[in-house]
């Protein structure tokens, strides 16, 4: 049994929704990256507290990814690559910082929610990797 597929050109509503989606995702990453930049010592301390290796390097990577690639996603420049890197980063952050399976019960519930929130965000990012930024982006100019 063959599945019929059709190819359609995105319309203005789809392009508008892609723009809104990029803005909403960027609202998560850009302020987080800026906060890590402004509170670098605290960021390094938090990363150290979970036992991550090279916490200063990890903090710099987090800032570059969240702030830098978050801004690229926002404006729709190199969107597919930015979205893939952000998705990988988000899944890695979920595993490293929200490992609910190894936490006491009083922390597990909230961290399980945060873990699956990160997984869902990665899914949205992968949709941008698959379909692009839409017409209202630098990529389409």
XYZ file of C-alpha atoms in Angstrom:
141
model
C 0.000 0.000 0.000
C 1.570 3.271 -1.099
C 1.149 6.452 0.862
C 0.287 9.414 -1.306
C 2.342 12.511 -0.686
C 1.929 15.985 -2.026
C 4.375 18.822 -2.189
C 2.986 22.223 -1.457
C 4.518 25.635 -1.352
C 4.275 27.185 2.107
C 1.696 29.937 2.337
C 1.759 33.171 4.326
C 0.050 31.539 7.323
C 2.680 28.789 7.476
C 5.486 31.310 7.143
C 3.942 33.424 9.898
C 3.617 30.387 12.156
C 7.271 29.477 11.459
C 8.291 33.002 12.474
C 6.232 32.824 15.667
C 7.709 29.389 16.417
C 11.249 30.704 15.977
C 10.521 33.666 18.246
C 9.015 31.446 20.944
C 11.973 29.062 20.888
C 14.447 31.953 20.906
C 12.686 33.418 23.962
C 13.840 30.319 25.812
C 17.449 30.239 24.621
C 18.552 33.875 24.233
C 17.737 35.097 27.779
C 19.174 31.885 29.246
C 22.429 32.395 27.361
C 22.568 36.066 28.347
C 21.949 35.129 31.976
C 24.783 32.609 31.866
C 27.072 35.253 30.374
C 26.217 37.825 33.039
C 26.427 35.266 35.850
C 29.357 33.268 34.524
C 30.743 32.253 37.925
C 27.343 31.000 39.059
C 26.909 29.090 35.820
C 30.294 27.420 36.270
C 29.359 26.583 39.864
C 26.075 25.009 38.822
C 27.712 22.985 36.065
C 30.361 21.852 38.575
C 27.642 20.788 41.017
C 26.387 18.103 38.633
C 29.886 16.770 38.062
C 30.275 17.863 34.449
C 33.858 17.846 33.219
C 35.556 21.161 32.379
C 32.772 23.342 33.794
C 34.253 26.610 32.489
C 34.464 25.212 28.967
C 30.947 23.803 29.309
C 29.689 27.235 30.417
C 31.264 28.918 27.390
C 29.730 26.292 25.104
C 26.332 26.818 26.733
C 26.581 30.590 26.220
C 27.631 30.269 22.589
C 24.902 27.751 21.838
C 22.071 29.421 23.737
C 22.864 33.041 22.988
C 24.598 32.736 19.626
C 22.560 30.008 17.989
C 19.408 31.243 19.722
C 19.864 34.586 17.947
C 20.545 32.830 14.629
C 17.332 30.848 15.072
C 15.448 34.040 15.914
C 16.446 35.820 12.713
C 16.345 32.656 10.643
C 19.993 32.506 9.573
C 21.602 29.079 9.147
C 18.382 27.855 10.723
C 18.672 24.162 9.928
C 22.189 23.811 11.332
C 21.394 26.023 14.336
C 18.303 23.980 15.089
C 20.217 20.691 14.938
C 22.936 21.935 17.284
C 20.350 23.433 19.651
C 18.418 20.136 19.642
C 21.539 18.110 20.489
C 22.465 20.625 23.199
C 18.943 20.503 24.644
C 18.877 16.698 24.818
C 22.355 16.681 26.392
C 21.189 19.247 28.962
C 18.132 17.117 29.713
C 20.269 14.040 30.380
C 22.891 15.901 32.399
C 20.752 18.261 34.463
C 17.345 16.565 34.671
C 18.314 12.915 35.243
C 15.178 12.244 37.262
C 15.846 8.495 37.256
C 18.760 9.026 39.647
C 17.126 11.542 41.976
C 15.242 11.235 45.241
C 11.469 11.081 44.854
C 10.956 14.673 46.033
C 13.078 15.940 43.137
C 12.215 13.326 40.532
C 8.752 14.578 39.541
C 9.770 18.130 38.645
C 12.931 16.956 36.929
C 10.976 14.384 34.921
C 8.751 17.230 33.693
C 11.815 19.321 32.836
C 13.448 16.358 31.084
C 10.464 15.763 28.819
C 10.035 19.506 28.244
C 13.573 19.537 26.889
C 12.842 16.500 24.722
C 9.747 18.245 23.317
C 11.759 21.416 22.617
C 14.316 19.295 20.755
C 11.449 17.881 18.691
C 10.329 21.381 17.719
C 13.882 22.299 16.816
C 14.194 19.214 14.625
C 11.051 20.319 12.767
C 12.890 23.551 11.892
C 15.876 21.464 10.822
C 13.586 19.470 8.541
C 11.420 22.240 7.101
C 13.509 25.391 7.459
C 12.812 28.835 8.832
C 10.054 29.909 6.479
C 9.875 32.862 4.159
C 10.213 35.488 6.907
C 13.859 34.739 7.581
C 17.331 35.682 6.484
C 17.703 32.198 4.985
C 14.949 32.999 2.478
C 16.271 36.436 1.504
